[in-house]
Short mmCIF file of C-alpha atoms and ligand atoms in Angstrom, two decimals:
data_model
loop_
_atom_site.label_atom_id
_atom_site.label_comp_id
_atom_site.label_asym_id
_atom_site.label_seq_id
_atom_site.Cartn_x
_atom_site.Cartn_y
_atom_site.Cartn_z
CA MET A 25 29.34 -47.22 56.50
CA MET A 26 25.55 -47.37 56.27
CA THR A 27 23.88 -44.00 55.94
CA THR A 28 20.51 -43.40 57.59
CA PRO A 29 17.70 -44.59 55.32
CA VAL A 30 15.41 -41.87 53.99
CA LEU A 31 12.44 -43.95 55.05
CA GLU A 32 12.27 -46.83 57.50
CA VAL A 33 8.92 -48.31 58.39
CA SER A 34 8.49 -51.09 60.93
CA GLY A 35 5.53 -52.86 62.47
CA LEU A 36 3.17 -50.64 60.51
CA ALA A 37 -0.43 -51.83 60.77
CA VAL A 38 -3.50 -50.05 59.43
CA ARG A 39 -7.10 -50.78 60.26
CA TYR A 40 -10.31 -49.44 58.82
CA GLY A 41 -12.74 -49.95 61.69
CA LYS A 42 -12.43 -53.60 62.68
CA ILE A 43 -10.69 -54.67 59.49
CA GLU A 44 -6.91 -54.67 59.39
CA ALA A 45 -5.83 -53.84 55.83
CA LEU A 46 -2.07 -53.83 56.50
CA HIS A 47 -0.31 -56.16 58.93
CA LYS A 48 3.00 -55.26 60.52
CA ALA A 49 4.73 -53.96 57.43
CA ALA A 50 8.44 -53.20 57.36
CA ILE A 51 10.09 -51.41 54.46
CA LYS A 52 13.17 -49.33 53.90
CA VAL A 53 14.15 -46.80 51.26
CA GLY A 54 17.78 -45.71 51.12
CA ALA A 55 19.09 -42.40 49.83
CA GLY A 56 18.79 -42.12 46.05
CA GLN A 57 17.11 -45.50 45.76
CA ILE A 58 14.03 -46.55 43.86
CA VAL A 59 12.09 -49.10 45.89
CA SER A 60 8.90 -50.66 44.63
CA VAL A 61 6.00 -52.38 46.32
CA ILE A 62 4.11 -54.57 43.90
CA GLY A 63 0.87 -56.38 44.49
CA PRO A 64 -2.61 -56.96 43.11
CA ASN A 65 -5.66 -54.78 43.50
CA GLY A 66 -6.82 -54.53 47.11
CA ALA A 67 -3.52 -55.78 48.58
CA GLY A 68 -3.11 -52.64 50.68
CA LYS A 69 -0.67 -50.70 48.51
CA SER A 70 -2.44 -47.34 48.69
CA THR A 71 -3.10 -47.93 52.38
CA LEU A 72 0.64 -48.33 52.95
CA LEU A 73 1.51 -45.12 51.08
CA ASN A 74 -1.26 -43.09 52.65
CA ALA A 75 -0.24 -44.23 56.12
CA ILE A 76 3.38 -43.21 55.46
CA MET A 77 2.19 -39.81 54.24
CA GLY A 78 -0.33 -39.32 57.05
CA ALA A 79 -3.08 -39.16 54.47
CA LEU A 80 -5.37 -41.99 55.58
CA PRO A 81 -9.12 -41.33 55.53
CA VAL A 82 -10.61 -40.53 58.95
CA THR A 83 -11.81 -44.11 59.27
CA GLY A 84 -8.24 -45.39 58.93
CA HIS A 85 -5.96 -45.89 61.92
CA ALA A 86 -2.25 -46.61 61.73
CA SER A 87 0.09 -48.00 64.38
CA GLY A 88 3.77 -48.82 64.26
CA ARG A 89 6.85 -46.81 63.50
CA ILE A 90 7.51 -44.54 60.53
CA ALA A 91 10.97 -43.01 60.56
CA TYR A 92 11.94 -40.39 58.01
CA MET A 93 15.60 -39.33 57.92
CA GLY A 94 16.01 -41.23 61.16
CA GLU A 95 13.21 -39.42 63.01
CA ALA A 96 9.84 -40.83 64.02
CA ILE A 97 7.20 -38.83 62.14
CA GLY A 98 4.12 -41.02 62.62
CA ALA A 99 2.46 -38.45 64.88
CA LEU A 100 2.98 -35.49 62.54
CA PRO A 101 0.11 -34.10 60.45
CA ILE A 102 0.46 -34.37 56.69
CA GLU A 103 1.53 -30.69 56.27
CA ARG A 104 4.52 -31.21 58.53
CA ARG A 105 5.53 -34.32 56.61
CA VAL A 106 5.29 -32.37 53.35
CA ALA A 107 7.34 -29.55 54.88
CA ARG A 108 10.08 -32.07 55.67
CA GLY A 109 10.30 -33.16 52.07
CA MET A 110 7.87 -36.05 51.74
CA CYS A 111 5.60 -36.00 48.72
CA LEU A 112 2.83 -38.31 47.56
CA VAL A 113 1.38 -38.43 44.06
CA PRO A 114 -1.93 -40.15 44.80
CA GLU A 115 -3.76 -42.58 42.56
CA LYS A 116 -6.25 -39.83 41.68
CA ARG A 117 -3.91 -37.23 40.25
CA GLU A 118 -5.85 -34.26 41.62
CA LEU A 119 -4.85 -31.73 39.00
CA PHE A 120 -6.64 -28.43 38.45
CA ALA A 121 -8.32 -29.13 35.13
CA SER A 122 -9.15 -25.56 34.14
CA MET A 123 -5.72 -24.20 35.03
CA THR A 124 -2.79 -24.32 32.63
CA VAL A 125 -0.01 -26.87 32.83
CA GLU A 126 2.39 -24.17 33.99
CA ASP A 127 0.05 -22.88 36.70
CA ASN A 128 -0.42 -26.43 37.99
CA LEU A 129 3.37 -26.73 38.20
CA VAL A 130 3.70 -23.38 39.96
CA LEU A 131 1.16 -24.58 42.53
CA GLY A 132 3.48 -27.48 43.26
CA ALA A 133 5.96 -24.93 44.60
CA TYR A 134 3.40 -23.17 46.79
CA ARG A 135 4.75 -24.55 50.05
CA ARG A 136 8.27 -23.40 49.18
CA LYS A 137 6.93 -19.95 48.29
CA ARG A 138 5.11 -19.73 51.61
CA ALA A 139 8.22 -20.85 53.44
CA GLY A 140 9.88 -17.73 52.01
CA GLU A 141 12.16 -19.51 49.54
CA ARG A 142 13.20 -16.87 47.06
CA ASN A 143 14.00 -19.35 44.30
CA PHE A 144 10.85 -21.40 44.79
CA LEU A 145 10.40 -21.81 41.04
CA ASP A 146 13.91 -23.11 40.42
CA GLN A 147 12.63 -26.57 39.49
CA LEU A 148 10.45 -25.34 36.62
CA GLU A 149 13.17 -25.59 33.96
CA PRO A 150 14.47 -28.96 35.22
CA VAL A 151 10.89 -30.29 35.13
CA PHE A 152 10.45 -28.99 31.59
CA THR A 153 13.74 -30.63 30.62
CA LEU A 154 12.54 -33.91 32.08
CA PHE A 155 9.12 -33.60 30.44
CA PRO A 156 9.49 -31.72 27.13
CA ARG A 157 5.83 -32.46 26.38
CA LEU A 158 4.81 -30.39 29.37
CA LYS A 159 6.91 -27.52 28.12
CA GLU A 160 5.21 -27.70 24.72
CA ARG A 161 1.84 -27.66 26.43
CA ARG A 162 2.65 -25.19 29.20
CA ALA A 163 -0.17 -22.80 28.26
CA GLN A 164 -2.76 -25.55 27.71
CA ALA A 165 -5.46 -26.35 30.29
CA ALA A 166 -4.54 -29.44 32.32
CA GLY A 167 -7.96 -30.91 31.63
CA THR A 168 -7.17 -31.18 27.93
CA LEU A 169 -4.07 -33.38 28.42
CA SER A 170 -3.91 -37.07 27.59
CA GLY A 171 -3.73 -39.60 30.43
CA GLY A 172 0.03 -39.97 30.11
CA GLU A 173 0.59 -36.22 30.03
CA ARG A 174 -1.56 -35.83 33.13
CA GLN A 175 0.58 -38.36 34.91
CA MET A 176 3.68 -36.46 33.82
CA LEU A 177 2.12 -33.26 35.13
CA ALA A 178 1.31 -34.90 38.47
CA VAL A 179 4.91 -36.07 38.84
CA GLY A 180 6.27 -32.73 37.60
CA ARG A 181 4.15 -30.85 40.10
CA ALA A 182 5.46 -33.05 42.89
CA LEU A 183 9.03 -32.32 41.81
CA MET A 184 8.40 -28.56 42.00
CA GLY A 185 8.36 -28.99 45.77
CA LYS A 186 11.90 -30.47 45.63
CA PRO A 187 11.02 -33.53 47.71
CA ASP A 188 13.58 -35.85 49.30
CA LEU A 189 11.12 -38.73 49.22
CA LEU A 190 8.79 -39.12 46.26
CA MET A 191 5.97 -41.62 46.65
CA LEU A 192 4.07 -42.64 43.54
CA ASP A 193 0.80 -44.55 43.72
CA GLU A 194 0.43 -46.60 40.54
CA PRO A 195 1.78 -44.12 38.00
CA SER A 196 1.08 -46.61 35.19
CA LEU A 197 -2.62 -46.98 35.99
CA GLY A 198 -4.77 -46.74 32.87
CA LEU A 199 -1.89 -45.85 30.54
CA ALA A 200 -0.90 -47.44 27.24
CA PRO A 201 2.31 -49.58 27.30
CA LEU A 202 4.39 -47.07 25.33
CA ILE A 203 3.45 -44.24 27.69
CA VAL A 204 4.19 -46.45 30.69
CA LYS A 205 7.63 -47.06 29.25
CA GLU A 206 8.20 -43.34 28.81
CA ILE A 207 7.08 -42.48 32.33
CA PHE A 208 9.13 -45.23 33.94
CA HIS A 209 12.15 -44.10 31.97
CA ILE A 210 11.71 -40.65 33.48
CA ILE A 211 11.20 -42.00 37.02
CA SER A 212 14.40 -43.95 36.55
CA ALA A 213 16.20 -40.80 35.42
CA LEU A 214 15.10 -39.04 38.62
CA ARG A 215 17.69 -41.13 40.45
CA GLN A 216 20.31 -38.64 39.27
CA THR A 217 18.60 -35.82 41.17
CA GLY A 218 19.19 -37.71 44.42
CA VAL A 219 15.49 -38.07 45.27
CA ALA A 220 14.48 -41.36 46.90
CA THR A 221 11.43 -42.95 45.31
CA LEU A 222 8.88 -45.33 46.75
CA LEU A 223 6.90 -46.73 43.87
CA ILE A 224 3.66 -48.64 44.31
CA GLU A 225 2.61 -50.66 41.28
CA GLN A 226 0.46 -53.42 39.88
CA ASN A 227 2.68 -53.37 36.81
CA ALA A 228 5.38 -55.53 38.38
CA ARG A 229 7.49 -55.83 35.27
CA ALA A 230 7.84 -52.09 34.68
CA ALA A 231 8.39 -51.38 38.39
CA LEU A 232 11.04 -54.05 39.02
CA GLN A 233 12.93 -53.05 35.89
CA ILE A 234 13.79 -49.62 37.28
CA SER A 235 13.95 -50.47 41.00
CA ASP A 236 16.88 -51.24 43.27
CA TYR A 237 14.80 -53.22 45.72
CA GLY A 238 11.28 -54.58 45.77
CA TYR A 239 8.56 -55.91 48.03
CA VAL A 240 5.53 -58.01 47.19
CA LEU A 241 2.38 -57.10 49.10
CA GLU A 242 -0.41 -59.69 49.26
CA THR A 243 -3.62 -59.10 51.24
CA GLY A 244 -1.94 -56.84 53.75
CA ASP A 245 1.24 -58.90 54.16
CA LEU A 246 4.67 -58.25 52.72
CA ALA A 247 5.10 -61.76 51.36
CA LEU A 248 8.45 -61.42 49.58
CA GLU A 249 11.27 -58.94 49.28
CA GLY A 250 14.70 -58.65 47.72
CA PRO A 251 16.88 -56.82 45.25
CA ALA A 252 14.62 -56.04 42.27
CA ALA A 253 16.71 -58.07 39.83
CA GLU A 254 16.44 -61.14 42.09
CA LEU A 255 12.71 -60.68 42.68
CA ALA A 256 12.19 -60.57 38.92
CA GLN A 257 13.84 -64.03 38.74
CA ASN A 258 11.78 -65.48 41.58
CA PRO A 259 9.55 -68.27 40.16
CA ARG A 260 6.61 -67.21 42.31
CA VAL A 261 6.89 -63.61 41.21
CA ILE A 262 7.23 -64.71 37.59
CA GLU A 263 4.20 -66.95 37.76
CA THR A 264 1.93 -64.59 39.67
CA TYR A 265 3.04 -61.13 38.57
CA LEU A 266 5.07 -61.34 35.40
CA GLY A 267 2.81 -63.78 33.55
CA LEU A 268 5.65 -65.75 31.99
CA ALA A 269 4.69 -69.13 33.48
CA LYS A 270 3.92 -70.76 30.16
CA LYS A 271 6.74 -69.24 28.19
CA PRO A 272 9.51 -71.75 27.43
CA VAL A 273 12.96 -70.82 28.75
N1 ADP B 308 -11.44 -46.04 53.39
C1 ADP B 308 -11.53 -47.36 53.53
N2 ADP B 308 -12.43 -47.94 54.37
C2 ADP B 308 -12.50 -49.26 54.52
N3 ADP B 308 -11.73 -50.14 53.87
C3 ADP B 308 -10.82 -49.65 53.02
C4 ADP B 308 -10.67 -48.25 52.79
N4 ADP B 308 -9.70 -48.06 51.88
C5 ADP B 308 -9.26 -49.29 51.54
N5 ADP B 308 -9.93 -50.24 52.22
C6 ADP B 308 -9.70 -51.69 52.13
O1 ADP B 308 -8.36 -51.99 52.43
C7 ADP B 308 -7.85 -52.96 51.55
C8 ADP B 308 -6.62 -52.43 50.81
O2 ADP B 308 -7.03 -51.37 49.96
P1 ADP B 308 -5.97 -50.48 49.16
O3 ADP B 308 -4.93 -50.02 50.09
O4 ADP B 308 -6.73 -49.43 48.44
O5 ADP B 308 -5.36 -51.56 48.15
P2 ADP B 308 -4.54 -51.35 46.79
O6 ADP B 308 -4.07 -49.94 46.73
O7 ADP B 308 -3.42 -52.34 46.87
O8 ADP B 308 -5.47 -51.68 45.67
C9 ADP B 308 -8.98 -53.36 50.64
O9 ADP B 308 -9.59 -54.51 51.16
C10 ADP B 308 -9.91 -52.17 50.72
O10 ADP B 308 -11.25 -52.56 50.50
MG1 MG B 309 -4.32 -48.48 45.33
#
């Protein structure tokens, strides 16, 4: 039996004024899955995520269907989408630099606190277990963290809200390879918590390695899709995104 996908997008188009940046996109994220959308700079990756979250700039206009847990949510404002368990970690991490790591994490649970959840901080220890470095630096100002630690904090803060759908916009951006490895290892481990993850990446190799399913976005079009392991074997993906074209087999 097929369960209802956490996210199912169809015919999603986004325009900025007269320019259409995303053409009729269709993607699906199943419960507990990690699904990635890979593609070069300017392909429309952030546009896709922001449209799903309801976080497009005022000049952006989306049409099409966005179903979350089987319900159309495309008309809901961003707060209502967040309240239903959708969470976006944007490309700009938007941390509070002068606040401590711990206070940034606590802020991630603000919505749950306001909703009257008594145990709104129950994810703090799990987040610290997932990111021991954040625990070590809990009293340190967020602005003093390294790039990788900031990314960890951004993901940790998102998890404080106990989302059902976690959307990550290029978590590897600007990070050294070893840190990317560490962060992707953690994203992969999140699978066990049951959260569904939609991962947007230029780093195709790292993304496909931990994903169940993948899509390739090229200038606003979803050009290819398939199980991540198959996509990683696709000659076109290898040549364009994995950079192995000249390597002998
Ligand atoms: N606020 C905006 N106004 C006008 N055009 C935009 C805006 N944001 C993005 N675009 C355009 O939409 C296209 C896709 O951008 P984006 O979604 O940011 O791509 P990616 O995240 O894959 O790098 C690009 O051509 C970009 O210039
Ligand atoms: Mg982007």
